[in-house]
Coordinates of C-alpha atoms and ligand atoms in Angstrom, one line a residue:
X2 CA 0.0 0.0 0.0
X3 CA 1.2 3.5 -0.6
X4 CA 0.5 6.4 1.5
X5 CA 1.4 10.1 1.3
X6 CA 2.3 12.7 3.5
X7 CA 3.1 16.6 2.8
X8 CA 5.1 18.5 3.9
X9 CA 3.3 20.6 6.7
X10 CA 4.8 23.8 6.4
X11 CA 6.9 26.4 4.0
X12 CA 10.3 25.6 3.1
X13 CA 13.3 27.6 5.3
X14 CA 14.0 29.9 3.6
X15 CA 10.4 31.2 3.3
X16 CA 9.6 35.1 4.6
X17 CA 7.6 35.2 7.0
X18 CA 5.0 38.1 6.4
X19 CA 4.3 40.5 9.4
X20 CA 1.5 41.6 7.2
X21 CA -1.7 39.8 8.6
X22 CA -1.9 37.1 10.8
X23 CA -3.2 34.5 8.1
X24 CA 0.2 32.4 7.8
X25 CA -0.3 31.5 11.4
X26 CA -3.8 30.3 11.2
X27 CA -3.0 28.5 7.9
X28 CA 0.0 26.4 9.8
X29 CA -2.5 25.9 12.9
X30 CA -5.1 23.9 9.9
X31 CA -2.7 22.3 8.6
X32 CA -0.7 20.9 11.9
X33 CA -3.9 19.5 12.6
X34 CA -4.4 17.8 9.2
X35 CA -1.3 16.3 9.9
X36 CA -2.1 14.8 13.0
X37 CA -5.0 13.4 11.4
X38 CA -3.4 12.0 8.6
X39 CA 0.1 10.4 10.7
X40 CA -2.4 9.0 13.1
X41 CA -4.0 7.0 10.7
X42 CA -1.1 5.7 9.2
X43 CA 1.4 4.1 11.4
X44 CA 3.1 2.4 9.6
X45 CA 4.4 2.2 6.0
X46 CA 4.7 5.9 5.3
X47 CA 5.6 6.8 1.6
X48 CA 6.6 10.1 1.3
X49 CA 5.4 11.2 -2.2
X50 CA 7.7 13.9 -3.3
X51 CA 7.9 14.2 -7.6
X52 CA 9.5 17.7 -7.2
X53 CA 12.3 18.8 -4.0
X54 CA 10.0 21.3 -2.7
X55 CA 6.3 22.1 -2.6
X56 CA 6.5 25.2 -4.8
X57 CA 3.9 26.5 -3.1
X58 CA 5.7 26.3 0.4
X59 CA 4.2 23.4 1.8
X60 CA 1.0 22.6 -0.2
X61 CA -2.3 23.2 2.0
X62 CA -3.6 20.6 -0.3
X63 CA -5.6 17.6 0.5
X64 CA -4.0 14.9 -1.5
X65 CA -6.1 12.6 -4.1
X66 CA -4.0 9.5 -4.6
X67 CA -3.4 7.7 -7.9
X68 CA -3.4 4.1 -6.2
X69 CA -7.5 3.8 -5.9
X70 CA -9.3 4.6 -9.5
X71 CA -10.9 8.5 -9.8
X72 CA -14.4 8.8 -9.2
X73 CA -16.0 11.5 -10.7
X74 CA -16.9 11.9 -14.2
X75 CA -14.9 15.2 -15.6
X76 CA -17.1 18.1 -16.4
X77 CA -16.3 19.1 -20.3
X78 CA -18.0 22.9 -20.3
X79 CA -20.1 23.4 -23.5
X80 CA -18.6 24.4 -26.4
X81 CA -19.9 28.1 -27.8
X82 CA -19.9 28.1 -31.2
X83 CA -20.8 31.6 -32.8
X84 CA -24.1 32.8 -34.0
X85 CA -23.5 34.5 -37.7
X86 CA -25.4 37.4 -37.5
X87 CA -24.5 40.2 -41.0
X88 CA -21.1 38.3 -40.7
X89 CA -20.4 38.8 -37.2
X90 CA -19.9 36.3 -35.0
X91 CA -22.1 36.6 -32.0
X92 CA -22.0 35.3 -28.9
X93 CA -24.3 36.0 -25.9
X94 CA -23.1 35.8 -22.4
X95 CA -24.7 36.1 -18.8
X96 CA -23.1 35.9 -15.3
X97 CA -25.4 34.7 -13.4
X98 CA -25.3 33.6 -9.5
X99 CA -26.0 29.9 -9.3
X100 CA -25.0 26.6 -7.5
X101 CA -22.9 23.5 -7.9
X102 CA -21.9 20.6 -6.3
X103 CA -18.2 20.1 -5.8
X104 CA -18.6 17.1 -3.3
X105 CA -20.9 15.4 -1.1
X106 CA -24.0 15.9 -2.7
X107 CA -24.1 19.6 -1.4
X108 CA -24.7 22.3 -3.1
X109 CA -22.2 25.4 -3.0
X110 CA -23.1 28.7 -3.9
X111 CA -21.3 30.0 -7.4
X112 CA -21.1 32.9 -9.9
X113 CA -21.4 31.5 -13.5
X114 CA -21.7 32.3 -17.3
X115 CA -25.1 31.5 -18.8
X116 CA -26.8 29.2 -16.3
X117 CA -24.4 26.8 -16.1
X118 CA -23.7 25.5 -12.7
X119 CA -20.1 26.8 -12.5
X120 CA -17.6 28.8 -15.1
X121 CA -18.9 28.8 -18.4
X122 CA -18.7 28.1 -21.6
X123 CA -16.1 27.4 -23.8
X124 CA -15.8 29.9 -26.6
X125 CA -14.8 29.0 -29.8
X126 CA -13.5 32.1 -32.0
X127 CA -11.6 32.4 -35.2
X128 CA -9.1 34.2 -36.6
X129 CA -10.2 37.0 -38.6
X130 CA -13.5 36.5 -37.5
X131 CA -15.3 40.0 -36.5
X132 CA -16.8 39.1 -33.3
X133 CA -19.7 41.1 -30.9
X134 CA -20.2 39.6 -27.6
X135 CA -23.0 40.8 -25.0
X136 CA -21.8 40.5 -21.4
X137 CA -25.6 40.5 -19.0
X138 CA -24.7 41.0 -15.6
X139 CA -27.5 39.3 -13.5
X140 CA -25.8 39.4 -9.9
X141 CA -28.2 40.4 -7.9
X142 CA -26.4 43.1 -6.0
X143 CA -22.8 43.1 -7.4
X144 CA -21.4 45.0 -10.4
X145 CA -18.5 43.0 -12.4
X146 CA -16.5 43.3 -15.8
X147 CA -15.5 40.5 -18.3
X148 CA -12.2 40.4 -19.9
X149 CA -10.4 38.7 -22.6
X150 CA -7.5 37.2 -21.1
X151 CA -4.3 37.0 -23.9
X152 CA -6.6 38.9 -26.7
X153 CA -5.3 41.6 -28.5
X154 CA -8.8 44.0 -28.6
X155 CA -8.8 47.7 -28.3
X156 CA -8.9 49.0 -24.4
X157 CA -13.1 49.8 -25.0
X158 CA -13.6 45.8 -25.5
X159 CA -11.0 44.6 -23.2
X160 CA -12.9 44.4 -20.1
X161 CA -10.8 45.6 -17.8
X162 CA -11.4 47.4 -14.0
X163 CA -13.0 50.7 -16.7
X164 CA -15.8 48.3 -18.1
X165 CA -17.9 47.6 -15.9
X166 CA -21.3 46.0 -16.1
X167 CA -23.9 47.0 -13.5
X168 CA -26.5 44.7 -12.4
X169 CA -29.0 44.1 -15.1
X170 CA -26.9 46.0 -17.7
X171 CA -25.3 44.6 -20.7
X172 CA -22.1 45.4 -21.7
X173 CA -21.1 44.4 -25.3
X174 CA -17.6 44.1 -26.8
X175 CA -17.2 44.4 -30.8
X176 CA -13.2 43.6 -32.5
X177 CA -11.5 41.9 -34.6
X178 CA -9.8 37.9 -33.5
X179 CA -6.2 39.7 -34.8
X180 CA -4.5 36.8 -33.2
X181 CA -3.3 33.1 -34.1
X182 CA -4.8 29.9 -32.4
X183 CA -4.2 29.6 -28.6
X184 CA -6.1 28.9 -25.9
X185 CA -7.5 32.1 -23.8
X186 CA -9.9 32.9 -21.0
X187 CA -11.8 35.1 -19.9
X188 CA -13.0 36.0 -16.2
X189 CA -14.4 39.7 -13.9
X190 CA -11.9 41.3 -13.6
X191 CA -14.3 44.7 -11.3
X192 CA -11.3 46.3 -9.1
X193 CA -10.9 44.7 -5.8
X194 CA -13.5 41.8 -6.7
X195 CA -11.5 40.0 -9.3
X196 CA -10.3 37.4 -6.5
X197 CA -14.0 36.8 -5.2
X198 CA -15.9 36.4 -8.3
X199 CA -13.2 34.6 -10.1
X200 CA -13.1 32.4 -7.1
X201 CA -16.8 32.0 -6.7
X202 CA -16.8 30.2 -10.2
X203 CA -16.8 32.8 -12.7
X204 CA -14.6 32.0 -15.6
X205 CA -14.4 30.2 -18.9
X206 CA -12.4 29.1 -21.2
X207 CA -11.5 30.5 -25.2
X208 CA -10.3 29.0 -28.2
X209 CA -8.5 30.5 -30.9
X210 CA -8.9 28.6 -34.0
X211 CA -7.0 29.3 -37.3
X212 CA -6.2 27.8 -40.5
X213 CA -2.8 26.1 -40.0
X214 CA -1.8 23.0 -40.5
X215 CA -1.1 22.3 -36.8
X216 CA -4.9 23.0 -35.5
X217 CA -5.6 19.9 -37.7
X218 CA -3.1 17.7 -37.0
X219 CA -3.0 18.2 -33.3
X220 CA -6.1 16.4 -32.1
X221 CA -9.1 19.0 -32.0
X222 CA -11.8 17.1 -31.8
X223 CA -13.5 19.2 -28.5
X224 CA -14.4 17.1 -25.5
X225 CA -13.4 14.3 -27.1
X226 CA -9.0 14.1 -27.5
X227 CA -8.6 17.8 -27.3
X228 CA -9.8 18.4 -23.5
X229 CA -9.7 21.8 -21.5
X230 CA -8.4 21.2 -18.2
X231 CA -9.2 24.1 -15.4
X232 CA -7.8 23.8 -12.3
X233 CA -8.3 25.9 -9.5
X234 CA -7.9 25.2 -5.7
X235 CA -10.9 25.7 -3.2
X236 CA -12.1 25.8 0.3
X237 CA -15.2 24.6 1.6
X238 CA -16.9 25.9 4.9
X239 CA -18.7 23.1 7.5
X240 CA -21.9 23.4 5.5
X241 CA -20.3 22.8 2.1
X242 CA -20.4 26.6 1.3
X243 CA -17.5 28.0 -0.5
X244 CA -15.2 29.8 1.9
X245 CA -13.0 32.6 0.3
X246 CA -11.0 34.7 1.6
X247 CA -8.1 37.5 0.3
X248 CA -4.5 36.5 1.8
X249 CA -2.1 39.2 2.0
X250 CA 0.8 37.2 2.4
X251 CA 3.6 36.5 0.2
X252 CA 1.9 33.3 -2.1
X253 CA -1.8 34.6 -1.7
X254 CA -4.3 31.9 -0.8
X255 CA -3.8 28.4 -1.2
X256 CA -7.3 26.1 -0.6
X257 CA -7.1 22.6 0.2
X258 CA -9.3 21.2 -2.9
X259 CA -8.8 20.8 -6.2
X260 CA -11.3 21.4 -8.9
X261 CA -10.9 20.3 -12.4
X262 CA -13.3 21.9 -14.5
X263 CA -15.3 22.3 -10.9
X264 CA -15.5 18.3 -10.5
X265 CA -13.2 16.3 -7.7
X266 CA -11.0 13.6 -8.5
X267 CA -12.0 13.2 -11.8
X268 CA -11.1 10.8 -15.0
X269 CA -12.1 11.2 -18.3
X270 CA -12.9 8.7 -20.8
X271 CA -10.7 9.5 -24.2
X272 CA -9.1 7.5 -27.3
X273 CA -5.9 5.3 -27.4
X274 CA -3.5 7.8 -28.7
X275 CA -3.0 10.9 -28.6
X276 CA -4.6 13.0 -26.6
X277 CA -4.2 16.9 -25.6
X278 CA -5.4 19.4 -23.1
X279 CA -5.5 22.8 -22.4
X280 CA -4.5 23.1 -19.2
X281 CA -5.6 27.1 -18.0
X282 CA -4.7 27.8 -14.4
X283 CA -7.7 29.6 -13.0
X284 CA -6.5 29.3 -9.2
X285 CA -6.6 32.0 -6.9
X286 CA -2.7 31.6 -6.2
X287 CA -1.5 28.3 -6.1
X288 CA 1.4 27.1 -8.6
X289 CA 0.8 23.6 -10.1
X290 CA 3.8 21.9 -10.7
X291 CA 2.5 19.1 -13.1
X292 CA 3.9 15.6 -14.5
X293 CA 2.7 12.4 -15.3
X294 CA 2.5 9.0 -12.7
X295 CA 3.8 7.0 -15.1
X296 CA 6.9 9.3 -15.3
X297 CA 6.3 9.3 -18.6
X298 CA 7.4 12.5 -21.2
X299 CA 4.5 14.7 -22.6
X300 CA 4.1 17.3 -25.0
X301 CA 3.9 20.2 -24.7
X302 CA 2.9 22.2 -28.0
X303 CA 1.4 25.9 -27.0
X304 CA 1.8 28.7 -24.6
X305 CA -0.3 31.5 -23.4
X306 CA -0.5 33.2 -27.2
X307 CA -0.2 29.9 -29.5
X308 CA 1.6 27.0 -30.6
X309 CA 5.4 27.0 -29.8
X310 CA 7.7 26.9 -33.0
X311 CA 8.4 23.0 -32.3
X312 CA 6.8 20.3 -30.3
X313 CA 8.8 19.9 -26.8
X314 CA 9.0 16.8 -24.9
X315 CA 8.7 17.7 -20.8
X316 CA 8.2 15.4 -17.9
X317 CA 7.5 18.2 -15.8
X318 CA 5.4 21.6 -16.1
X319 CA 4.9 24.7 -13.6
X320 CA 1.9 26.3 -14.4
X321 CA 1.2 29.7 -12.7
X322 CA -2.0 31.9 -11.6
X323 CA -3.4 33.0 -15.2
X324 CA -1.4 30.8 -17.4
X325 CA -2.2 28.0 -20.0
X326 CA -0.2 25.6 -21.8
X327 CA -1.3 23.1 -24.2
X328 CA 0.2 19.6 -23.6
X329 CA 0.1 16.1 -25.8
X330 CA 0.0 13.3 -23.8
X331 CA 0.4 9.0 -25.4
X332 CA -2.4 7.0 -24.1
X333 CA -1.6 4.2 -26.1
X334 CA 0.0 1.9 -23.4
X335 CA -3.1 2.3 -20.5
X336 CA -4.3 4.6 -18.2
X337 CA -2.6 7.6 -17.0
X338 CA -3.1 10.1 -14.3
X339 CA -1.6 13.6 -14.5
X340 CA -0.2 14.9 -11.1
X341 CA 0.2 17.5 -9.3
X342 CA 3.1 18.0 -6.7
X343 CA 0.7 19.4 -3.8
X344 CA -2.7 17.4 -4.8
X345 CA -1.5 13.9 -6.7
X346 CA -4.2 13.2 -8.6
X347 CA -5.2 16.1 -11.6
X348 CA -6.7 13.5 -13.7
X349 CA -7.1 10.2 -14.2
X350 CA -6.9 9.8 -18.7
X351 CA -8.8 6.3 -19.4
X352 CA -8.3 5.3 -22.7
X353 CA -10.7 3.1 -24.8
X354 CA -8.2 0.6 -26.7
X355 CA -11.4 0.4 -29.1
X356 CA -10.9 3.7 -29.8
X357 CA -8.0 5.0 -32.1
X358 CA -6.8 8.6 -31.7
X359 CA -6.7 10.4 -34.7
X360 CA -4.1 13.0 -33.6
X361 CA -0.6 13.5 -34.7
X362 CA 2.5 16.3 -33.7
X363 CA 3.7 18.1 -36.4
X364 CA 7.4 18.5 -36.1
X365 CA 6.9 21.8 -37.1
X366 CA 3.5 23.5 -35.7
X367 CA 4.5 27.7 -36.0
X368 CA 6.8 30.7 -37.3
X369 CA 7.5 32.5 -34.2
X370 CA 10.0 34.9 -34.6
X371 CA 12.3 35.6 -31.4
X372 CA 13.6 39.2 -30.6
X373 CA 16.7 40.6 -31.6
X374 CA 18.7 40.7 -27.8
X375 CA 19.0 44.3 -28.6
X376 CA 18.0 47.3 -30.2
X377 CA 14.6 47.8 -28.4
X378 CA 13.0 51.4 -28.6
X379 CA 12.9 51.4 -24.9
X380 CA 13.5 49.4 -21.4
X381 CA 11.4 49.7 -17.9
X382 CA 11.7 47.3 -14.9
X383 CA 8.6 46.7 -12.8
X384 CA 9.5 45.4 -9.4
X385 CA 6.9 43.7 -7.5
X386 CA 6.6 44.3 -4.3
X387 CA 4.8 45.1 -0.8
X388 CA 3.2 48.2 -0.7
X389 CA 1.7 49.9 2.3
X390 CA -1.0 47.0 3.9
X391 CA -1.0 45.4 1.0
X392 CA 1.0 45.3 -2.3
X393 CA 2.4 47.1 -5.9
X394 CA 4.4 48.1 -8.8
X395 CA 7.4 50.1 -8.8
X396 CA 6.3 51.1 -5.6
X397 CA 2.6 52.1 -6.0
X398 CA -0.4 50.7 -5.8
X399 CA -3.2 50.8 -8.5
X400 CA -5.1 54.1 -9.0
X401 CA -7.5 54.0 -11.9
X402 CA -6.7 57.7 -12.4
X403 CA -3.0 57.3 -13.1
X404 CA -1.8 55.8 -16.1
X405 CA 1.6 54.6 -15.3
X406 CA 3.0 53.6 -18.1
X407 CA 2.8 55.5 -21.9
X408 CA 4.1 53.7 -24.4
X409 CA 5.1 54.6 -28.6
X410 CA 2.6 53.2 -30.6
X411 CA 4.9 50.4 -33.0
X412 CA 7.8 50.5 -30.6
X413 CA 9.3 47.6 -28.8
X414 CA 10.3 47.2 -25.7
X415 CA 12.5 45.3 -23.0
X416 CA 10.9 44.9 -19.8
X417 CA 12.5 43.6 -16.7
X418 CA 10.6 42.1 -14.0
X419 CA 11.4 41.2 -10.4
X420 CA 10.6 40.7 -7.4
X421 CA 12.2 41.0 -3.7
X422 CA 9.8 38.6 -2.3
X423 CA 7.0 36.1 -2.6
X424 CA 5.9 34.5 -5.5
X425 CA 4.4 36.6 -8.5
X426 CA 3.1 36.2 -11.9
X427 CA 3.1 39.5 -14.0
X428 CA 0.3 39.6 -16.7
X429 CA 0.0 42.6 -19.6
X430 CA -3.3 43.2 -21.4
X431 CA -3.4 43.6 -25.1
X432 CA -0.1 42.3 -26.1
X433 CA 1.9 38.9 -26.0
X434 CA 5.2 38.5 -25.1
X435 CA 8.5 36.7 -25.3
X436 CA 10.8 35.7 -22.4
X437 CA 14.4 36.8 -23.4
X438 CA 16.2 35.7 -20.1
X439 CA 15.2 34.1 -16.7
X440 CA 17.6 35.0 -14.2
X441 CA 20.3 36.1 -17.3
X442 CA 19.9 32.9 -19.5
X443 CA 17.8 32.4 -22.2
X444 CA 14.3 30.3 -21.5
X445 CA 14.6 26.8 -22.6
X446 CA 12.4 26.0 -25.7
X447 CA 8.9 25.2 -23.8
X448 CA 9.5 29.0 -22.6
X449 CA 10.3 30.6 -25.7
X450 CA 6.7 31.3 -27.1
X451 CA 4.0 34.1 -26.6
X452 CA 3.3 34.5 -23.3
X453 CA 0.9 37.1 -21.7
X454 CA 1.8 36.0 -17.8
X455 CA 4.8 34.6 -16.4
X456 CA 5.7 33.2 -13.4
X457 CA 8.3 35.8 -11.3
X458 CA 9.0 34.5 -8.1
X459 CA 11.0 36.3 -5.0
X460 CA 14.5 34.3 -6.6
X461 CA 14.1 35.8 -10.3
X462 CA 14.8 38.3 -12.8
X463 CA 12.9 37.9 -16.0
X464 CA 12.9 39.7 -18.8
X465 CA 10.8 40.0 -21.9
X466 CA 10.3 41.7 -24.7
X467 CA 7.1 42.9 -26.5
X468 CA 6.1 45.0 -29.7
X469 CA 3.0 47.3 -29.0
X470 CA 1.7 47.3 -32.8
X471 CA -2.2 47.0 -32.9
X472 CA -4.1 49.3 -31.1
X473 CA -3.6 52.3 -29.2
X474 CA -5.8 53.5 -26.4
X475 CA -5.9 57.4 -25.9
X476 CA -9.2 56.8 -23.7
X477 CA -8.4 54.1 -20.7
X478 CA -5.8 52.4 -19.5
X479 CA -4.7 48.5 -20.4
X480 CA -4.1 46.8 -17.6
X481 CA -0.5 44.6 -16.1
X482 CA -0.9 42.9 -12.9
X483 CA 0.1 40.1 -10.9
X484 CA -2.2 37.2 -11.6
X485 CA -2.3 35.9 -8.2
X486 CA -5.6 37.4 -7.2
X487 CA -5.3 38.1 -3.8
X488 CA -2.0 40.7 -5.0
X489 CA -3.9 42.1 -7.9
X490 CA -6.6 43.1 -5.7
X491 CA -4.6 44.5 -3.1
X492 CA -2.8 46.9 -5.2
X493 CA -0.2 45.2 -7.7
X494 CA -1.6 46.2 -10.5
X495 CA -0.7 49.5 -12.7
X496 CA -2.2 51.0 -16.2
X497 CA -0.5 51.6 -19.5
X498 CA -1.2 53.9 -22.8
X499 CA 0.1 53.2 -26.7
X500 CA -0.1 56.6 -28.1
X501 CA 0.6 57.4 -31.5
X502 CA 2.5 60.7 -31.4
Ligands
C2O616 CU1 -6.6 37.4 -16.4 CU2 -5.9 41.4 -16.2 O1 -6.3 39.4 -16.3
CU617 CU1 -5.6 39.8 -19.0
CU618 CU1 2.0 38.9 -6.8

């Protein structure tokens, strides 16, 4: 028999954070867990370590192990195809409060898009496609936004902390899909509530599809062998309710659950073959640092903005706050669970041996032309960092009447981000970019895509590089921000302008 223990609490080296008292009650929960779980074991303890160190400083997580079978059938949202209206593709969109059962029969309050039980639907858009999408806010009492996560759409359909959507009002967003195929997502992103509604269930998934030979190759087949995969970490009070809270400390909030999709320990029934998901990380704060049990390679073929130049074979993936990555994984020899170092189980992949997959990876899947190392039109460094009670940029926290930022429409730029403390991922509206160094050496090749949020954690220096080409935005602010919630809601967020003069 195998067992599993955690480790109970952050790594040495971890700071401490005079800021609020929430570390201490955190340790206090999960001492007890401890106690719970040694007692029952005493004997034959197998310490389940994939990676040296819970990223996360210790995990908080209730582990799901891979020795008995999963249990609940994953939850595929429904796929959103668009409505051709004069040649526009429509889509119509509603948040809406509602309820779901996580576990146990219960039924936990949520926030979700058009009546579904939790998050919403999966959008399908294409390139080139003109789009319109109508946002209905039907919270009773709470006013929110929706916003395109990685799309490149002028600042009046972005979505951001300026659009916001009163209760019963409709807000609609009309652009162009400018970009190639990737997987986005979209989510509130109302200043200060961001963390709550997100967290409550509000968020859905988007894919890009365009007419390259890798979008058919890959398997694509929605639902099916092409499989979204949302994971995000929650807490659950004595009567099942959904507890959330804002952490001010250095990782944000970590919950002890895992949700895929909003189901618990979940398997999903797919071909012998190939078989890829999208894996978004819609968690409050928690880094998921991802592998197979079989120790098995995957594949992983896209970033936050699209395919990567070439296919790249990985045994492990971090995936922070905000970010997706597309992965290929070989079902062919049996059943396989992807794992998570805090949680074990992420989901158990039962393959049909009846059922061929019909995927292949091309060995070539994009054009994705890296940056010069030099010559940029300009360089800033954002430091993230505590600020006052809670935290900031460059030593501010977010106004919504300062625009911090204002940038040369067509220039590009070489930002460098860091970050004294804690662990950050910094996010930019509008544009994708490239990662030119981590910590003064190039990314490896899984790294060296688009990306519109990248991990920055209290040990690194990153810097990237971006070309600000499409749009400007003389009338509101884009938005950057760390992507774990509980810091972009407490102030790490700033605002930035492409002006054309
Ligand atoms: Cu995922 Cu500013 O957003
Ligand atoms: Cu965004
Ligand atoms: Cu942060």
């Amino acid at each position: 028999m195998t067992t599993t223990e955690r480790p109970t609490s952050p790594p040495a080296d971890a700071k401490g954070s005079p800021r609020t008292g929430r570390r201490i009650r955190r340790l206090a929960v999960s001492a007890a867990l401890a106690a719970v779980v040694i007692g029952g074991l005493a004997a034959a303890v197998v310490v389940f370590q994939p990676f040296d160190e819970g990223f996360n400083g210790g995990g908080f997580a209730n582990v799901v192990s891979t020795e008995t079978p999963a249990v609940n059938p994953l939850e595929i949202p429904e796929l959103l195809e668009p409505t051709m209206i004069d040649g526009v593709a429509t889509y119509q969109l509603s948040l809406d409060a509602s309820s779901h059962v996580f576990r146990d029969g219960v039924a936990s309050e949520t926030i979700a898009y058009n009546q579904t039980s939790v998050l919403g639907p999966t959008l399908l858009w294409r390139t080139g496609d003109q789009v319109s999408l109508d946002v209905t806010n039907n919270l009773p009492e709470e006013a929110t936004t929706t916003h395109w996560h990685g799309a490149d759409v002028p600042v009046e359909a972005d979505g951001g902390p300026g659009s916001r959507i009163d209760t019963g009002d409709t807000w609609t967003a009309s652009f162009e899909v400018i970009q190639p195929a990737a997987t986005l997502w979209y989510h509130p992103h109302l200043k200060d509530l961001t963390a709550a509604q997100v967290y409550a269930g509000a968020a859905g998934l988007i894919i890009v599809e365009d007419d390259t030979a890798a979008v058919d190759a890959l398997p694509h087949t929605y639902g099916v062998d092409d499989i979204p995969i949302i994971l995000q970490d929650r807490e659950f009070d004595a009567a099942g309710q959904l507890d959330f809270e804002l952490d001010l400390d250095d990782n944000g909030d970590l919950n002890p659950e895992l949700t895929v999709n909003g189901t618990m320990n979940p398997y999903v029934d797919v071909p012998a073959g190939l078989v890829r998901l999208r894996l978004l990380n819609g968690s409050q704060a928690r880094v998921y640092q991802l592998s197979l049990d079989t120790g098995a390679a995957f594949t992983k073929v896209a970033s936050d903005g699209g395919f990567l130049s070439r296919p790249v074979e990985l045994t492990e993936l971090l995936i922070g706050p905000g970010d997706r990555a597309e992965i290929v994984i070989d079902t062919s020899d049996g059943v396989v669970n992807l794992i998570d170092a805090d949680f074990e189980r992420v989901v158990e992949l039962r393959p049909d041996p009846a059922e061929a997959g019909t995927g292949r990876i091309p060995d070539a899947l994009a054009v994705v032309p890296r940056f010069a190392p030099d010559g940029f039109d300009n360089e800033r460094s954002f430091v993230m960092e505590a600020v006052g009670e809670g935290w900031g940029i460059n030593g501010q926290q977010m106004d919504p009447a300062r625009i911090d930022e204002t940038i040369q429409f067509g220039a590009t730029e070489r930002w460098t981000l860091s970050a004294p403390e804690g662990i950050h991922t910094f996010h930019v509206h509008q544009t994708q970019f490239q990662i030119l160094e981590i910590n003064g050496a190039p990314p490896p090749p899984e790294d060296a895509g688009w990306e519109d949020t990248v991990l920055v954690t209290g040990d690194q220096t990153v810097v990237v590089a971006a070309r600000f080409d499409t749009y400007t935005n003389p009338t509101m602010g884009y938005m950057f921000h760390c992507h774990i919630l509980d810091h972009e809601d407490s102030g790490m967020m700033g605002q930035f302008q492409v002006l054309d003069e």
